mmCIF file of C-alpha atoms in Angstrom:
data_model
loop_
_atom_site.group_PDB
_atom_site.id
_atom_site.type_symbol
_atom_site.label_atom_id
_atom_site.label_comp_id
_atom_site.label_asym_id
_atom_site.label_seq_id
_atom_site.Cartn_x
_atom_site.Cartn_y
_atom_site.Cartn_z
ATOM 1 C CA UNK A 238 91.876 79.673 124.695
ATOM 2 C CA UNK A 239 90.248 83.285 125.528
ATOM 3 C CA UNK A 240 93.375 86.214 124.574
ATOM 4 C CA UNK A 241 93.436 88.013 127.829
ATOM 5 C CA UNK A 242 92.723 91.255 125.966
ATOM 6 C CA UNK A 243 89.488 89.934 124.196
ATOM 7 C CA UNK A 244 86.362 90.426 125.210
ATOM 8 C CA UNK A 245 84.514 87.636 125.713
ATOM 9 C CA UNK A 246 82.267 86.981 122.486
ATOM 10 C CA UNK A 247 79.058 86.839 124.567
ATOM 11 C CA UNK A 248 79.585 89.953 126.331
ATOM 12 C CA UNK A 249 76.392 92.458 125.938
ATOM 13 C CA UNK A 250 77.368 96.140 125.449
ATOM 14 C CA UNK A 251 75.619 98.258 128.110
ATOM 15 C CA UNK A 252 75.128 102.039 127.234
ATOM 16 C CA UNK A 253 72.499 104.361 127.786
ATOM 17 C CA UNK A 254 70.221 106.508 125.710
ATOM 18 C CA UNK A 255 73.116 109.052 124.998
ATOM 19 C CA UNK A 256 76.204 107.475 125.917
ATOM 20 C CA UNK A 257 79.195 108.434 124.062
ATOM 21 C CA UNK A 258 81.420 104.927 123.611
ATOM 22 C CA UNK A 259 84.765 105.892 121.518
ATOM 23 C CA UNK A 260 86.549 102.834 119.998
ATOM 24 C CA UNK A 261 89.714 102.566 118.215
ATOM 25 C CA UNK A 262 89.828 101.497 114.844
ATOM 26 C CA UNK A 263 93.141 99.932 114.508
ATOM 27 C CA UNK A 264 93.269 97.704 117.428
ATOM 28 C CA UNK A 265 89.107 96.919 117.018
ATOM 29 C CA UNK A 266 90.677 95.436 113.832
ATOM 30 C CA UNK A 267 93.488 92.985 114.333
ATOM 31 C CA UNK A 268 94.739 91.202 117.716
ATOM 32 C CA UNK A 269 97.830 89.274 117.672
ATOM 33 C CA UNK A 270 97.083 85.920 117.916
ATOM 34 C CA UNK A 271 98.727 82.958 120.094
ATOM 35 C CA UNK A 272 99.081 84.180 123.256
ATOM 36 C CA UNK A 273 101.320 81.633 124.680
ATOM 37 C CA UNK A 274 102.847 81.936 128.050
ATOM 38 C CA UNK A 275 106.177 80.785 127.673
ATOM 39 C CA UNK A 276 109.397 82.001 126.343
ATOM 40 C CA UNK A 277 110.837 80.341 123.234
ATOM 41 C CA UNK A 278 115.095 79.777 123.227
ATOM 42 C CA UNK A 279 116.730 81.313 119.992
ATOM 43 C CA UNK A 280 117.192 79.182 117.475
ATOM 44 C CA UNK A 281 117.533 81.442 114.074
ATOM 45 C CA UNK A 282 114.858 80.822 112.472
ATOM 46 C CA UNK A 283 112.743 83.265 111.268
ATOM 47 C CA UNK A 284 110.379 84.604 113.280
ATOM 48 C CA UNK A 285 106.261 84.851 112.613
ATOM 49 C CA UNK A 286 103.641 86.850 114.156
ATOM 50 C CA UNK A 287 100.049 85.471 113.504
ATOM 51 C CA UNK A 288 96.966 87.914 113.691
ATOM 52 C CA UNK A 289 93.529 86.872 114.515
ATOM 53 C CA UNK A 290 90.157 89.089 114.029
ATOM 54 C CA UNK A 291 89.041 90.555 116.910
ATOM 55 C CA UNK A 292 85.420 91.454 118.089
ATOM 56 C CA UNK A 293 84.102 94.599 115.929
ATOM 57 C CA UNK A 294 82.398 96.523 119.098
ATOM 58 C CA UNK A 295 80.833 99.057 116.652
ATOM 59 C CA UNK A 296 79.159 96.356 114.745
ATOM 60 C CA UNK A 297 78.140 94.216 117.933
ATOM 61 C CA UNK A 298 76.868 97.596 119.399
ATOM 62 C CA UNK A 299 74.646 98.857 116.196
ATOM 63 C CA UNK A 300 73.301 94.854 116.273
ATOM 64 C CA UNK A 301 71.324 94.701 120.248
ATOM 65 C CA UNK A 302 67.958 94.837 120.499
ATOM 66 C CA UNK A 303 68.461 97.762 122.873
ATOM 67 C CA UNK A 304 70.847 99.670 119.967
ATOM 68 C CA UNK A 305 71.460 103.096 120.976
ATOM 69 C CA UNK A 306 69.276 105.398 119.373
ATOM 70 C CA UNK A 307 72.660 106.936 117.221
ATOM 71 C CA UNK A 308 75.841 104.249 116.123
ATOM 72 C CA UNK A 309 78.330 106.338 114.174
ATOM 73 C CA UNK A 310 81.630 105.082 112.966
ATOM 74 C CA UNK A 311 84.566 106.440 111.415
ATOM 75 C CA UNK A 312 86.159 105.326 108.372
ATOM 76 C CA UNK A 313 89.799 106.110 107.819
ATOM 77 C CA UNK A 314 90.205 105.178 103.833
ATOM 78 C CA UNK A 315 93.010 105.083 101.566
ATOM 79 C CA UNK A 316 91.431 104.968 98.207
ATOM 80 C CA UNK A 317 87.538 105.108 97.076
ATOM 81 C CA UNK A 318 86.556 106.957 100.198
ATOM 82 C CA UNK A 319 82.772 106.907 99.401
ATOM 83 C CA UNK A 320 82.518 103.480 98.314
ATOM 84 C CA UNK A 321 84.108 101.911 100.694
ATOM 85 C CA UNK A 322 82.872 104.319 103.636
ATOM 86 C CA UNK A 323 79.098 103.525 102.203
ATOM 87 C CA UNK A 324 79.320 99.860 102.118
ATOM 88 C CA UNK A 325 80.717 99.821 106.156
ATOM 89 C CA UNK A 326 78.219 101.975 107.107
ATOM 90 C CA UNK A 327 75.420 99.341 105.474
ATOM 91 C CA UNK A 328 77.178 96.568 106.304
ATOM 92 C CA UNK A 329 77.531 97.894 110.402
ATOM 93 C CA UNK A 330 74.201 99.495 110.320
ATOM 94 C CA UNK A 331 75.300 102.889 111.523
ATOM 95 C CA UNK A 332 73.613 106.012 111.676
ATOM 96 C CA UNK A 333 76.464 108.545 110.322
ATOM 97 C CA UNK A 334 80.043 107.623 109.349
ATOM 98 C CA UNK A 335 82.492 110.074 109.183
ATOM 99 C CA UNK A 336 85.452 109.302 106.400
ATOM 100 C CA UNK A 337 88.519 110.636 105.661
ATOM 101 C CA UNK A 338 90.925 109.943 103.096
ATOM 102 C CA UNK A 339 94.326 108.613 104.899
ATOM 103 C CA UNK A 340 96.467 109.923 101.751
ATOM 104 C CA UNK A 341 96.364 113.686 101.796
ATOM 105 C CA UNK A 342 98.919 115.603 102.686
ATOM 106 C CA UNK A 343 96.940 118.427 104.419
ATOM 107 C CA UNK A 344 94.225 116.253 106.181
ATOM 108 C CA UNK A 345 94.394 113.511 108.294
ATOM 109 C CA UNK A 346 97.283 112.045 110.483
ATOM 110 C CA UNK A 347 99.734 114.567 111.596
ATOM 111 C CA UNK A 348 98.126 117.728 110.415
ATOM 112 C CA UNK A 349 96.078 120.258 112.599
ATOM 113 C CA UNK A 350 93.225 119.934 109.416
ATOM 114 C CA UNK A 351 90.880 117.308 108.589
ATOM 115 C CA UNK A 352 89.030 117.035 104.721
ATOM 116 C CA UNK A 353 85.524 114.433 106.203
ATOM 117 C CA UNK A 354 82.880 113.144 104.263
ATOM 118 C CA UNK A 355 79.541 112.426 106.665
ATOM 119 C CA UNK A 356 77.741 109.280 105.007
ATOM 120 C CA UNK A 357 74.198 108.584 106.336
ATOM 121 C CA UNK A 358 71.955 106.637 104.018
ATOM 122 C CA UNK A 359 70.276 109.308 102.728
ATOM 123 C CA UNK A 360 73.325 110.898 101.296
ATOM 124 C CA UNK A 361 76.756 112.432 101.448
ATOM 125 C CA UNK A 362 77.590 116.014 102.969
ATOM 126 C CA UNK A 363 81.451 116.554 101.509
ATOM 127 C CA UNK A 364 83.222 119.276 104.226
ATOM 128 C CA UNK A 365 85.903 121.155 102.896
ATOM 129 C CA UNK A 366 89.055 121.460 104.739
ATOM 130 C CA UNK A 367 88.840 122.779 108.082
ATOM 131 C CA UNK A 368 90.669 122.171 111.508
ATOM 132 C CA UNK A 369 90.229 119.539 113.394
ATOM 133 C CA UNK A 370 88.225 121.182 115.994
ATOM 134 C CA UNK A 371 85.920 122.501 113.154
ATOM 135 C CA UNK A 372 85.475 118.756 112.027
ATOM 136 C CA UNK A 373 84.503 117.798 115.756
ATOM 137 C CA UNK A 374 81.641 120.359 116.202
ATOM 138 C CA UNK A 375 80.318 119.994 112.733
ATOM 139 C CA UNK A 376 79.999 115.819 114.166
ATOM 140 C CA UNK A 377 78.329 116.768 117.399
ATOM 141 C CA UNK A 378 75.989 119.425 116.021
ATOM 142 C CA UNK A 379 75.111 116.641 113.675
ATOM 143 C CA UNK A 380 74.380 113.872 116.571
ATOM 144 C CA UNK A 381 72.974 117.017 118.988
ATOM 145 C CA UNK A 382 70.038 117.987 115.632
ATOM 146 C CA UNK A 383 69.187 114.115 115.728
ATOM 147 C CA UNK A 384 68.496 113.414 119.276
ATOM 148 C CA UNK A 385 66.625 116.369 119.386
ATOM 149 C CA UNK A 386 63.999 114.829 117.144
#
């Protein structure tokens, strides 16, 4: 049975040249599963939640024959940024990924400044820390010097 809030496997991704597409990590990840219509009476047992995998849009996007001439991800790590930011951005075939490490206290999630890493496959550029809006335009600048060539 399709989830009502899947996309339909077969479903092509349409952008243009330069078409910005913005996906969220977290729900791109994990959809909860099921999806039954009716109500189940209390009982006391415990209760379970299943998750199942849902569509990776970045990946699906960097795959079409008409791929956008930039894919870039972002990579929100927890331990061995690098690594683990190189091997998605072979394994999606992206352009640039931009990682950050989830753990610091000054960067990140509920902080005003970001610490990024941008990944290509020719190398890593290591930012220091800067505010958020500092992190944006260093990203854009970045995707603005490679459509230009």
């Amino acid at each position: 049975k399709e989830h009502p809030l899947r996309p339909a496997a077969t479903s092509p991704i349409v952008m243009g040249e330069a078409d910005p597409l913005r996906t969220n990590p977290l729900p791109a990840s994990l959809l909860q599963g099921g999806g039954e219509d009716t109500k189940g009476a209390h009982t006391g047992a415990p209760l379970r939640v299943d998750f199942v995998e849902n569509p990776d849009i970045l990946f699906e996007l960097a795959q079409q024959v008409q791929r956008p001439r930039l894919v870039v991800g972002f990579a929100a790590e927890s331990h061995d940024l690098i690594k683990h930011a190189q091997a998605k951005l072979a394994r999606k075939k992206l352009d640039l990924i931009v990682a950050n490490d989830i753990t610091a206290s000054d960067a990140g999630f509920g902080v005003e400044t970001n610490r990024v890493a941008l990944i290509t496959a020719q190398g890593v550029e290591e930012l220091p820390l800067m505010g958020k809006d500092e992190v944006a335009a260093r990203v854009i600048n970045w995707i603005t010097e490679r459509l230009a060539e």
